[in-house]
Amino acid sequence: MGRSLSNACRAEDLKIGLHVLRELATVVDNANGNATGPSPKPTVNERPDSPSSASSSSLGSLDGMDSVNEDLNRSEASRATGYIGKNSEIAWMQRLVSDATKQDHHGVALGDHLHHQPHQRPVEDSIASTNYYLDHYHLHEPNETSSFSLPPKALADQLLHTYFNHVHVSLPIIRQDLFTKQYCRVFSKNPINPGRKWLAVLNMIFAISSQIHRLSQEIAQSNGEEKMFFGRAKSLNISENVIYDHADLQQIQAEALMAFYLLSLSQINRSWKMIGIATRSAIALGLNLRITNERFDLESKESRKRLWWSIFYLEHILSVMTGRVSYLGDGCCTVSPPMPSVKPECLVPGCLVPSPGDLGHACLAQGYDIQWTNSLQHEHLASQQEWLKAIGTSPSSYFFYLVDLIMITQTITNRVYSTDILQNGWAQAESRIGLYSKKLDQWVSGLHTSFAFEGSHGGPLSGTPSQNQVSLALHYYSARIILNRPCLTLPKIDQENGARLPRSRFSNSTTLACLRASLGLIAVLPKQPDMDWAHNVAPWWCLLHFVMQSTTVLLLQMSIGPVPVKSHKNATAEISAGAPGTTESRDNLLASAKKALRWLHCLGMSDESARRAFELCNSSIRRIALTKDLDLDGVPFTTAQAPGFSHSSQQQRSSLSVEASRLPSLPQDQGSHDRRSSQQMNAYDERGDHALFPESIEAQTSSASLRYHSAVLDTDIDMQESISNTSDFALEEMLLTIMGSNVQ
């Protein structure tokens, strides 16, 4: 009996000892930064100084890119977030928070871990826990009973003006001149009947503009107006029509605008799904292919191209935000780039612009086959860049530069963050990173001086940058961060002496490039947070995404610190990324991180997703400060939940209730839609969103007319025949009033 008891005790001791050894092994692996699971073995030999042999994957290298480590179907929150890939800043933040939390959980010293009990609650390590977007918020089904109603003309003018000023230049989804003609006719003395699809597009524009007005406030305002317009658009065209109707150009416009609207609501999972629908609809109509039909005039071709490249842009941005693969890869489209021009008239046949072959002579604008930076060799690229600089600047030339950059960034995400890297080895990744780094160099060096945002030495230009310069700068630095992020990893630890193993020279240089891009992006922001700048100068729909990309990189580097660099024989070691006295020193990183957190705090006063992002970054930097002895003076401690941000039925007073004298005005036709006074416009009834604009008898009659009469604007995006009896004088006055100098 005694021997049996002794054997049983020994067996129990062995089980306990084995458990402790396993726990210790886990801690050692975490300390060394080794991956916890097996990695695919490369099929080619790695270079001796490759990052995979000198650094770990624990802070988000490309290892594990071909697998999912959690059940994304397990809860409503995980389903709302969905899969988040390696090139998303959400995944970078998850790794940062996870490592810091595990360190707090296990204790700094290995001895502390011996007291860890197996039954303790596991560390929260799900991707949903670091998703600062609002995918988990329910979008209430709008109860819209007045789908064919229109707002007062003064308010409609303001909303249309806001859309053209804040969205259209970067995303020319609609054909501006034609749509404005139709808009003017709808509000004329003899209004035309636009039909469901055209009204859906108009209401989506109104919803987006209402969102801009709400976010531009110092504190959060009611989202009642945008919900009302969104509900109208949905009931008119974007519900069952998506399933049952075959796509046409106006349907594609409505779907793309809905994707953009959901993006502006920080509903990126839903937005990603909707832009997928818009993309398939566009492909179904062949918008991704070159047009050879001679019946299309040049403007019709250009409007279709601009619609396609707007969809392409949204697909790319959302793929980066979610880290998901984009199916718009190599060979997906043959449609040519959007044509830059000096003025809108330059798209009319017969307009002359300088020829790239002979800048002293002139040629037709449509006669030059402009191509992407990605596809041109150096000598042809230099010739094209010279031509682009010669024709000057315009909204359309800005759009070309933007999409040209997006094409490079899309190639980066498809080629660098690709599962074939795991099979071909790190040498392939190094080659691709080097290639696309040169492409980005070529792009930024070829910008017209009016769009350039860097000086000759790479620093920011003096003076106040324009809206176009700010947009291109933020997109450019974001591309640099994405390209070089895989090399910003924890170093391996020498198990004998505990020293950090040096990074390869390539890893160090790319880490430096990633940090410099992050610092450059934060430097674009004004020194003091400015809500007016955020929503009138910056690309407001993805500003939070850009700030979080750079902030997460800064926090990662601050948590890692300087890492030694390998040196060749008889050569002095390079200065490591983050070393004192460098641009990327700890002091400079901390100053930029503080600035970023102040911006997040300010944005969080009116935007719930920004508030959530601030809380994540704030808790992370304070964890880092405890171990790195950082001075966080000037960093706000917390920000309250954005007041007024709610998807409930309780709403605040309208944020668009402004005096009529402040509204831009079109030619004052006294149509049936404009018979309500500005005082009636301000009346808001909490019984429902539709009560914002109480309908008079005349308006109800007009609504019925819109519903039952023939829809002459539902045929095509190119339906010039539908517009008649519009005087040139009225059109010119309307264009100048509504669009100012942004006519495209």
XYZ file of C-alpha atoms in Angstrom:
744
model
C 0.000 0.000 0.000
C 2.816 2.412 0.966
C 4.677 1.656 -2.259
C 1.519 2.239 -4.313
C 0.904 5.546 -2.546
C 4.523 6.554 -3.137
C 4.246 5.724 -6.837
C 1.032 7.686 -7.079
C 2.672 10.696 -5.441
C 5.621 10.462 -7.792
C 3.293 10.293 -10.783
C 1.443 13.365 -9.547
C 4.750 15.180 -9.002
C 5.831 14.287 -12.536
C 2.555 15.629 -13.937
C 2.987 18.899 -12.013
C 6.616 19.161 -13.098
C 5.688 18.523 -16.720
C 3.022 21.228 -16.534
C 5.511 23.735 -15.091
C 8.052 22.913 -17.815
C 5.444 23.442 -20.492
C 4.457 26.787 -18.988
C 8.116 27.818 -18.797
C 8.616 26.841 -22.411
C 5.713 29.082 -23.379
C 7.235 32.044 -21.545
C 10.658 31.453 -23.092
C 9.080 31.295 -26.547
C 7.233 34.552 -25.905
C 10.358 36.232 -24.591
C 12.329 35.143 -27.631
C 9.524 36.202 -29.906
C 9.212 32.777 -31.544
C 6.016 31.792 -33.251
C 3.968 29.339 -31.241
C 3.000 27.205 -34.197
C 4.927 25.541 -36.963
C 5.897 27.714 -39.910
C 5.939 26.520 -43.487
C 9.429 25.716 -44.652
C 10.585 27.843 -47.594
C 11.295 26.072 -50.838
C 14.345 28.200 -51.581
C 17.364 28.948 -49.442
C 17.175 32.132 -47.420
C 19.949 34.636 -47.566
C 22.225 34.550 -44.508
C 21.193 38.026 -43.442
C 17.501 37.636 -44.147
C 15.119 38.980 -41.512
C 13.587 35.579 -40.941
C 16.906 34.301 -39.673
C 17.565 37.313 -37.492
C 14.197 38.401 -36.194
C 11.015 36.882 -34.990
C 7.476 37.096 -36.189
C 5.964 37.987 -32.844
C 5.192 41.568 -33.821
C 3.530 40.872 -37.091
C 5.858 39.677 -39.845
C 4.416 37.676 -42.706
C 4.415 34.331 -40.872
C 0.923 33.038 -40.159
C -0.541 34.966 -43.065
C -2.042 31.779 -44.508
C -3.944 30.736 -41.386
C -6.670 31.808 -38.942
C -5.992 31.313 -35.229
C -9.474 31.906 -33.823
C -13.058 30.897 -34.448
C -14.532 33.979 -36.085
C -18.037 32.506 -35.930
C -18.072 32.089 -32.162
C -19.812 35.351 -31.187
C -21.641 38.330 -32.581
C -18.616 40.568 -31.960
C -16.214 38.241 -33.778
C -18.602 37.922 -36.709
C -19.027 41.684 -36.889
C -15.263 42.148 -37.088
C -14.570 39.188 -39.340
C -11.151 38.166 -40.562
C -8.455 40.834 -40.211
C -5.262 40.227 -42.175
C -1.610 41.024 -41.558
C -1.546 44.307 -43.471
C -4.247 45.888 -41.298
C -3.289 48.188 -38.444
C -5.950 46.395 -36.372
C -3.811 43.236 -36.501
C -0.709 45.260 -35.595
C -2.508 46.712 -32.597
C -3.736 43.270 -31.573
C -0.161 41.966 -31.430
C 0.998 44.987 -29.457
C -1.836 44.724 -26.935
C -1.574 40.933 -26.746
C 2.141 40.940 -25.961
C 1.778 43.684 -23.368
C -1.186 41.962 -21.726
C 0.596 38.619 -21.585
C 3.584 40.269 -19.970
C 1.305 41.809 -17.342
C -0.462 38.476 -16.898
C 2.627 36.302 -16.526
C 4.872 38.745 -14.730
C 8.180 40.190 -15.902
C 10.361 37.503 -14.346
C 10.131 33.830 -15.148
C 9.858 33.039 -11.460
C 6.617 34.945 -11.236
C 5.110 32.563 -13.749
C 5.613 29.578 -11.435
C 2.785 30.913 -9.294
C 0.425 31.107 -12.281
C -2.540 28.835 -11.780
C -3.955 26.922 -14.771
C -7.524 27.837 -13.869
C -6.913 31.577 -14.179
C -8.914 33.411 -16.809
C -7.130 33.390 -20.187
C -5.871 36.590 -21.720
C -8.291 38.262 -24.138
C -6.495 37.875 -27.471
C -9.244 38.126 -30.078
C -9.024 40.439 -33.045
C -12.397 41.948 -32.089
C -10.878 43.232 -28.835
C -8.680 45.688 -30.768
C -11.154 46.602 -33.492
C -11.828 50.275 -32.912
C -14.270 50.515 -35.804
C -18.010 50.289 -35.189
C -18.916 47.057 -36.939
C -20.523 45.777 -33.749
C -23.044 48.648 -33.777
C -26.422 47.682 -35.171
C -27.757 49.664 -38.078
C -31.442 50.038 -37.302
C -33.762 49.324 -40.179
C -34.996 52.761 -41.291
C -38.730 53.221 -41.081
C -39.031 55.592 -44.019
C -42.544 56.300 -45.253
C -41.718 59.334 -47.414
C -39.146 57.923 -49.808
C -40.142 60.270 -52.649
C -39.956 63.434 -50.550
C -37.278 66.045 -51.143
C -35.844 68.517 -48.626
C -36.251 72.279 -49.029
C -34.217 73.577 -51.937
C -31.929 75.683 -49.772
C -30.915 72.667 -47.717
C -30.590 70.492 -50.821
C -28.269 73.110 -52.349
C -26.094 73.104 -49.261
C -25.832 69.329 -49.159
C -24.998 69.038 -52.845
C -22.388 71.771 -52.504
C -20.845 69.939 -49.530
C -20.631 66.692 -51.465
C -18.908 68.235 -54.467
C -16.426 70.093 -52.268
C -15.553 67.254 -49.889
C -15.957 63.998 -51.814
C -16.283 64.331 -55.564
C -12.728 65.414 -56.379
C -11.295 62.236 -54.855
C -14.211 59.994 -55.824
C -15.914 61.148 -59.052
C -18.605 58.487 -58.818
C -21.234 60.606 -60.528
C -20.981 62.677 -63.679
C -20.983 66.111 -62.128
C -22.090 68.362 -64.967
C -24.918 66.101 -66.100
C -26.133 65.309 -62.587
C -26.266 68.996 -61.736
C -28.328 69.711 -64.850
C -30.790 67.066 -63.773
C -30.827 68.377 -60.213
C -31.642 71.852 -61.504
C -34.505 70.492 -63.614
C -35.977 68.591 -60.658
C -36.253 71.862 -58.712
C -37.394 73.959 -61.692
C -40.819 75.441 -62.444
C -41.498 72.547 -64.784
C -39.808 69.696 -62.943
C -38.957 66.420 -64.598
C -39.670 63.146 -62.860
C -36.353 61.585 -61.888
C -37.410 58.076 -60.905
C -36.321 55.758 -58.112
C -32.689 55.153 -59.042
C -31.820 58.794 -59.580
C -33.514 59.714 -56.307
C -31.581 56.953 -54.541
C -28.304 58.437 -55.769
C -29.426 61.920 -54.687
C -30.416 60.719 -51.210
C -27.095 58.923 -50.755
C -25.352 62.214 -51.583
C -27.530 63.947 -49.000
C -26.746 61.255 -46.400
C -22.987 61.579 -46.968
C -23.125 65.371 -46.747
C -25.160 65.182 -43.539
C -22.476 62.889 -42.127
C -19.811 65.486 -42.979
C -21.761 68.209 -41.182
C -22.234 66.028 -38.124
C -18.588 65.014 -37.831
C -17.319 68.557 -38.331
C -18.935 69.698 -35.077
C -16.822 70.151 -31.955
C -19.033 67.655 -30.156
C -21.113 64.846 -31.557
C -24.437 65.787 -33.052
C -27.549 63.890 -34.024
C -27.300 61.458 -36.931
C -31.009 61.780 -37.636
C -30.742 63.551 -41.002
C -28.306 61.105 -42.513
C -30.372 58.148 -41.270
C -33.429 59.642 -42.917
C -31.711 60.157 -46.282
C -30.068 56.744 -46.082
C -33.434 55.151 -45.320
C -34.956 56.831 -48.353
C -32.145 55.652 -50.640
C -32.387 52.138 -49.284
C -36.121 51.917 -49.756
C -35.886 53.409 -53.236
C -33.195 51.235 -54.716
C -30.591 49.548 -52.509
C -32.545 46.774 -50.824
C -34.219 44.075 -52.851
C -32.962 45.646 -56.087
C -29.448 44.465 -55.272
C -30.696 40.883 -55.436
C -33.404 40.960 -58.083
C -32.408 43.655 -60.567
C -29.638 43.443 -63.106
C -27.013 46.122 -62.673
C -27.031 49.381 -64.581
C -24.843 52.437 -64.190
C -27.092 54.261 -61.737
C -27.420 51.116 -59.635
C -23.615 50.895 -59.517
C -23.405 54.539 -58.480
C -25.868 53.959 -55.653
C -23.971 50.870 -54.462
C -20.613 52.678 -54.530
C -22.071 55.642 -52.634
C -23.551 53.293 -50.039
C -20.148 51.625 -49.577
C -18.583 55.051 -49.080
C -21.304 56.065 -46.623
C -20.798 52.908 -44.554
C -17.058 53.585 -44.582
C -17.711 57.070 -43.220
C -19.763 55.449 -40.435
C -16.748 53.246 -39.533
C -18.773 50.204 -40.588
C -15.858 48.771 -42.538
C -17.049 45.150 -42.624
C -20.393 46.145 -44.103
C -18.694 48.654 -46.380
C -16.289 45.972 -47.613
C -19.243 43.746 -48.493
C -21.065 46.546 -50.300
C -18.066 47.606 -52.380
C -17.746 43.973 -53.384
C -21.288 44.126 -54.752
C -20.532 47.378 -56.577
C -17.350 45.873 -58.013
C -19.157 42.821 -59.361
C -21.908 45.011 -60.801
C -19.288 47.156 -62.542
C -17.499 44.122 -63.931
C -20.836 42.759 -65.140
C -21.181 45.882 -67.297
C -17.570 45.718 -68.456
C -16.487 48.964 -66.802
C -13.127 47.367 -66.075
C -12.411 46.905 -69.786
C -11.263 49.224 -72.546
C -14.100 50.842 -74.507
C -13.858 50.454 -78.284
C -17.451 51.317 -79.211
C -17.333 54.480 -81.315
C -20.803 55.656 -80.264
C -19.452 56.883 -76.935
C -18.170 60.426 -76.908
C -15.068 61.254 -74.920
C -16.914 62.567 -71.862
C -19.078 59.442 -71.658
C -15.975 57.267 -71.763
C -14.280 59.369 -69.113
C -17.299 59.307 -66.792
C -17.343 55.500 -66.925
C -13.617 55.313 -66.318
C -13.874 57.658 -63.335
C -16.700 55.556 -61.904
C -14.602 52.382 -62.230
C -11.469 53.902 -60.679
C -13.543 55.321 -57.809
C -14.780 51.800 -57.092
C -11.222 50.502 -57.414
C -10.045 53.097 -54.869
C -12.719 52.125 -52.342
C -12.016 48.423 -52.829
C -8.336 49.028 -52.154
C -8.810 51.213 -49.065
C -11.206 48.730 -47.505
C -8.937 45.780 -48.330
C -6.090 47.531 -46.509
C -8.280 48.438 -43.533
C -9.441 44.845 -43.147
C -6.218 43.192 -44.295
C -8.243 41.040 -46.669
C -7.213 39.931 -50.114
C -8.428 42.087 -52.967
C -9.574 40.303 -56.051
C -8.739 43.327 -58.186
C -5.244 42.064 -58.791
C -2.950 41.892 -61.789
C -4.823 41.623 -65.061
C -8.227 42.449 -63.600
C -8.818 45.408 -65.863
C -7.715 46.916 -69.162
C -9.550 50.219 -68.934
C -7.135 53.099 -69.346
C -6.289 55.580 -66.568
C -8.515 58.654 -66.128
C -7.436 61.412 -68.484
C -5.836 64.450 -66.791
C -6.725 67.837 -68.211
C -6.133 71.489 -67.521
C -9.823 72.382 -67.586
C -13.035 70.442 -68.166
C -13.003 71.643 -71.783
C -9.818 69.656 -72.328
C -11.896 66.518 -72.453
C -13.848 67.840 -75.453
C -12.623 66.550 -78.839
C -10.465 69.168 -80.522
C -8.866 70.541 -77.362
C -5.110 70.825 -77.645
C -2.502 69.916 -75.033
C 1.289 69.558 -75.280
C 2.593 66.351 -76.793
C 5.045 64.289 -74.734
C 7.166 63.753 -77.823
C 7.381 67.425 -78.720
C 6.420 69.853 -75.989
C 6.780 72.697 -78.453
C 3.816 71.478 -80.467
C 0.256 70.552 -79.608
C -1.863 67.430 -79.912
C -5.329 66.231 -79.030
C -5.832 65.441 -75.345
C -7.271 62.027 -76.096
C -4.404 61.246 -78.452
C -1.916 60.485 -75.677
C -2.003 56.987 -74.233
C -1.274 57.724 -70.592
C -0.142 54.759 -68.496
C 0.456 53.811 -64.867
C 3.809 54.295 -63.156
C 3.759 50.573 -62.373
C 3.885 49.593 -66.034
C 6.385 52.104 -67.447
C 10.125 51.772 -67.800
C 12.280 54.640 -66.610
C 12.720 56.502 -69.923
C 9.021 56.337 -70.853
C 8.027 57.280 -67.318
C 10.237 60.372 -67.421
C 8.615 61.443 -70.702
C 5.114 60.998 -69.306
C 5.944 62.877 -66.112
C 7.294 65.759 -68.175
C 4.050 65.830 -70.145
C 1.938 65.790 -66.982
C 3.877 68.713 -65.558
C 3.464 70.626 -68.819
C -0.342 70.410 -68.931
C -0.710 71.948 -65.481
C -3.071 70.993 -62.674
C -6.772 70.330 -62.351
C -9.070 68.120 -60.263
C -8.772 65.439 -62.927
C -4.957 65.483 -62.845
C -5.083 65.135 -59.051
C -7.387 62.149 -59.464
C -4.908 60.548 -61.876
C -2.030 60.988 -59.419
C -4.153 59.536 -56.614
C -5.239 56.445 -58.536
C -1.710 55.969 -59.904
C -0.480 55.789 -56.297
C -3.334 53.455 -55.348
C -2.291 51.140 -58.194
C 1.217 50.882 -56.698
C -0.123 50.322 -53.180
C -2.584 47.716 -54.444
C 0.302 45.853 -56.074
C 2.228 46.022 -52.787
C -0.603 44.427 -50.827
C -1.123 41.760 -53.486
C 2.566 40.902 -53.930
C 4.265 41.546 -50.576
C 1.409 40.349 -48.343
C 1.022 37.222 -50.434
C 0.942 33.624 -49.303
C 3.470 32.658 -51.972
C 6.085 34.538 -49.924
C 5.823 31.725 -47.390
C 6.757 29.185 -50.041
C 9.379 31.189 -51.933
C 11.299 32.436 -48.898
C 12.241 35.853 -47.605
C 14.597 36.623 -50.479
C 11.487 37.000 -52.656
C 9.968 39.450 -50.182
C 13.190 41.492 -50.106
C 13.194 41.693 -53.892
C 9.575 42.855 -54.025
C 9.993 45.416 -51.243
C 13.002 46.872 -53.048
C 11.155 47.009 -56.383
C 8.048 48.780 -55.084
C 10.116 51.151 -52.982
C 11.665 52.363 -56.249
C 8.205 52.672 -57.792
C 7.096 54.893 -54.917
C 10.266 56.959 -55.364
C 9.421 57.400 -59.040
C 5.839 58.385 -58.264
C 6.680 61.039 -55.684
C 9.502 62.516 -57.787
C 7.162 62.914 -60.772
C 4.478 64.970 -59.039
C 3.591 68.357 -60.435
C 4.963 71.101 -58.206
C 1.414 72.079 -57.221
C 0.869 68.587 -55.814
C 4.358 67.956 -54.387
C 4.529 67.691 -50.597
C 8.219 66.902 -50.027
C 11.263 69.082 -50.545
C 14.407 68.077 -52.417
C 15.811 66.390 -49.293
C 12.635 64.530 -48.406
C 11.410 66.932 -45.741
C 8.043 68.678 -45.780
C 7.584 71.785 -47.886
C 7.165 75.121 -46.162
C 3.838 76.884 -46.206
C 0.290 75.632 -45.863
C -0.364 72.538 -47.999
C -3.456 72.389 -50.167
C -6.233 69.843 -49.881
C -4.757 67.849 -52.771
C -1.240 67.908 -51.297
C -2.502 66.689 -47.927
C -4.463 63.841 -49.504
C -1.571 62.656 -51.670
C 0.878 62.934 -48.762
C -1.259 60.835 -46.406
C -1.859 58.157 -49.026
C 1.852 58.114 -49.920
C 3.140 57.721 -46.356
C 0.507 55.058 -45.745
C 1.853 53.126 -48.750
C 5.388 53.395 -47.365
C 4.249 52.080 -43.991
C 2.472 49.099 -45.562
C 5.468 48.265 -47.748
C 8.055 48.278 -44.964
C 5.972 47.105 -41.996
C 6.918 43.368 -42.283
C 10.482 44.106 -41.128
C 9.474 45.917 -37.932
C 9.688 42.871 -35.640
C 11.058 41.784 -32.314
C 14.665 40.572 -32.492
C 15.655 37.079 -31.531
C 17.367 36.610 -28.199
C 20.647 34.741 -27.716
C 19.648 31.950 -25.349
C 23.128 31.771 -23.823
C 23.637 35.369 -22.755
C 20.195 36.930 -23.292
C 21.558 39.487 -25.766
C 19.544 40.666 -28.737
C 20.661 39.202 -32.022
C 21.328 41.872 -34.652
C 18.969 42.671 -37.483
C 20.083 42.313 -41.071
C 21.095 45.484 -42.875
C 18.041 45.107 -45.118
C 15.688 44.737 -42.153
C 17.219 47.745 -40.477
C 16.893 49.946 -43.574
C 13.275 48.945 -44.153
C 12.478 49.465 -40.480
C 13.955 52.955 -40.780
C 11.817 53.587 -43.859
C 8.698 52.440 -41.999
C 9.435 54.699 -39.036
C 10.253 57.695 -41.237
C 6.998 57.218 -43.137
C 5.097 57.122 -39.843
C 6.819 60.275 -38.634
C 6.166 61.910 -41.996
C 2.476 61.075 -41.853
C 2.059 62.555 -38.378
C 4.032 65.629 -39.514
C 1.340 66.312 -42.138
C -1.161 66.975 -39.335
C -1.220 70.526 -37.924
C 0.585 70.899 -34.599
C -2.675 71.488 -32.772
C -5.759 69.346 -33.492
C -8.132 71.203 -35.768
C -11.559 69.787 -36.546
C -12.047 72.193 -39.428
C -8.814 70.958 -41.050
C -9.745 67.331 -40.430
C -13.022 67.584 -42.333
C -12.285 70.282 -44.907
C -8.664 69.642 -45.895
C -7.816 66.009 -45.078
C -9.496 62.978 -46.676
C -11.804 62.719 -43.691
C -13.202 59.259 -44.559
C -9.836 57.553 -43.969
C -7.969 60.040 -41.751
C -8.455 57.853 -38.672
C -7.112 54.855 -40.581
C -3.963 56.757 -41.573
C -3.359 58.139 -38.067
C -3.777 54.687 -36.531
C -1.379 53.115 -39.035
C 1.401 55.500 -38.073
C 0.590 55.565 -34.354
C 0.664 51.768 -34.083
C 4.047 51.643 -35.832
C 5.434 54.269 -33.434
C 4.151 52.329 -30.422
C 5.615 49.081 -31.767
C 9.046 50.663 -32.178
C 8.874 52.294 -28.741
C 8.094 48.909 -27.201
C 11.013 47.257 -29.047
C 13.672 49.953 -28.819
C 16.927 50.093 -30.813
C 18.182 46.764 -32.197
C 21.826 46.151 -33.214
C 22.604 45.759 -36.900
C 24.774 43.192 -38.595
C 27.978 44.549 -40.077
C 30.195 43.110 -42.754
C 33.800 42.200 -42.042
C 36.044 45.214 -41.399
C 33.021 47.496 -41.608
C 31.411 49.678 -38.988
C 27.915 48.624 -37.951
C 25.129 50.832 -39.229
C 23.180 52.993 -36.820
C 20.185 50.999 -35.714
C 16.621 52.202 -36.106
C 15.643 54.313 -33.119
C 19.176 55.010 -31.909
C 19.712 58.244 -29.923
C 20.519 61.259 -32.078
C 18.688 59.960 -35.142
C 15.457 61.128 -36.722
C 13.885 57.996 -35.294
C 15.203 58.479 -31.772
C 13.004 57.656 -28.812
C 12.417 61.342 -28.066
C 11.247 62.057 -31.605
C 9.060 58.965 -31.671
C 7.510 59.928 -28.352
C 6.829 63.504 -29.500
C 5.058 62.248 -32.625
C 3.124 59.636 -30.650
C 1.930 62.327 -28.236
C 0.802 64.477 -31.144
C -1.055 61.533 -32.656
C -2.837 60.794 -29.376
C -3.891 64.415 -29.015
C -5.396 64.205 -32.492
C -7.178 60.966 -31.684
C -8.515 62.524 -28.497
C -9.833 65.527 -30.408
C -11.412 63.415 -33.148
C -12.937 61.220 -30.456
C -15.015 64.118 -29.170
C -17.343 63.744 -32.148
C -16.484 60.303 -33.517
C -16.969 57.145 -31.479
C -14.501 55.072 -33.516
C -11.781 57.687 -32.929
C -12.572 57.614 -29.214
C -12.148 53.835 -29.163
C -8.883 54.156 -31.096
C -7.616 56.699 -28.583
C -8.412 54.419 -25.651
C -6.457 51.562 -27.247
C -3.418 53.705 -27.994
C -3.586 55.494 -24.647
C -3.547 52.262 -22.641
C -0.723 50.884 -24.817
C 1.548 53.902 -24.500
C 1.031 54.009 -20.736
C 2.029 50.337 -20.490
C 5.145 51.079 -22.528
C 5.906 54.132 -20.394
C 6.050 52.013 -17.242
C 8.852 49.838 -18.616
C 10.663 52.473 -20.735
C 10.444 55.411 -18.320
C 8.642 57.720 -20.744
C 7.330 61.196 -19.952
C 3.687 61.308 -21.022
C 3.089 64.911 -20.048
C 0.524 66.414 -22.411
C -1.228 63.150 -23.281
C -4.920 63.206 -22.252
C -5.907 60.432 -19.884
C -9.236 59.543 -21.416
C -12.069 60.860 -23.526
C -15.711 60.466 -22.687
C -18.007 58.605 -25.033
C -18.990 60.924 -27.817
C -22.165 62.619 -26.588
C -25.070 62.316 -28.946
C -23.575 59.376 -30.803
C -26.397 56.930 -30.790
C -28.278 54.669 -33.106
C -31.335 54.887 -30.881
C -34.516 56.764 -31.679
C -33.660 59.583 -29.285
C -32.138 62.372 -31.331
C -30.831 65.847 -30.730
C -31.759 68.956 -32.588
C -30.760 69.023 -36.240
C -27.128 69.980 -36.867
C -28.138 71.250 -40.304
C -30.656 73.738 -38.981
C -28.976 76.855 -40.294
C -30.254 80.219 -41.298
C -31.351 80.593 -44.874
C -28.919 83.474 -45.360
C -25.998 81.096 -44.829
C -27.135 78.669 -47.516
C -25.853 78.810 -51.086
C -28.639 79.381 -53.555
C -29.427 78.133 -57.031
C -31.581 80.077 -59.488
C -34.710 80.578 -57.437
C -37.358 78.662 -59.341
C -40.492 78.467 -57.208
C -41.097 74.771 -57.774
C -43.356 72.614 -55.702
C -40.416 71.286 -53.650
C -39.424 74.745 -52.456
C -42.633 76.017 -50.894
C -41.712 75.362 -47.285
C -40.100 78.163 -45.378
C -36.719 77.987 -43.695
C -38.551 78.167 -40.365
C -40.396 74.975 -41.240
C -37.081 73.402 -42.220
C -35.756 73.963 -38.706
C -38.691 72.248 -37.044
C -37.629 68.869 -35.680
C -40.005 66.403 -34.156
C -38.594 63.487 -32.144
C -41.491 61.273 -33.190
C -39.381 60.100 -36.118
C -36.610 61.080 -38.486
C -39.036 61.744 -41.341
C -40.651 64.498 -39.269
C -37.608 66.700 -39.814
C -39.224 67.920 -43.018
C -43.001 68.083 -42.420
C -44.733 67.737 -45.749
C -47.217 70.310 -46.886
C -50.122 69.419 -49.160
C -48.150 70.710 -52.136
C -45.159 68.575 -51.184
C -47.352 65.503 -50.808
C -48.760 66.132 -54.257
C -45.255 66.488 -55.640
C -44.183 63.288 -53.889
C -47.040 61.420 -55.535
C -46.061 62.923 -58.878
C -42.497 61.697 -58.444
C -43.767 58.245 -57.564
C -46.230 57.605 -60.373
C -45.109 59.631 -63.384
C -42.597 58.406 -65.920
C -38.971 58.325 -64.765
C -36.902 59.998 -67.447
C -33.637 60.043 -65.479
C -33.419 56.317 -64.877
C -31.990 55.282 -68.235
C -28.240 55.792 -68.128
C -25.409 57.821 -66.703
C -24.924 59.172 -70.241
C -28.527 60.188 -70.893
C -28.003 63.650 -72.383
C -31.214 63.158 -74.378
C -33.182 63.268 -71.129
C -32.203 66.873 -70.500
C -33.984 69.481 -72.529
C -35.134 73.083 -72.368
C -32.390 74.116 -69.975
C -30.969 77.499 -70.839
C -27.218 77.806 -70.995
C -27.402 80.900 -68.791
C -29.246 79.063 -66.007
C -26.855 76.131 -66.217
C -23.803 78.384 -66.052
C -25.182 80.285 -63.061
C -26.071 77.046 -61.323
C -22.608 75.538 -61.888
C -20.859 78.621 -60.527
C -23.137 78.783 -57.497
C -23.134 75.124 -56.509
C -19.628 74.002 -57.470
C -17.582 77.170 -57.357
C -14.199 76.591 -58.996
C -14.352 72.819 -58.651
C -16.134 72.210 -61.950
C -14.711 69.055 -63.494
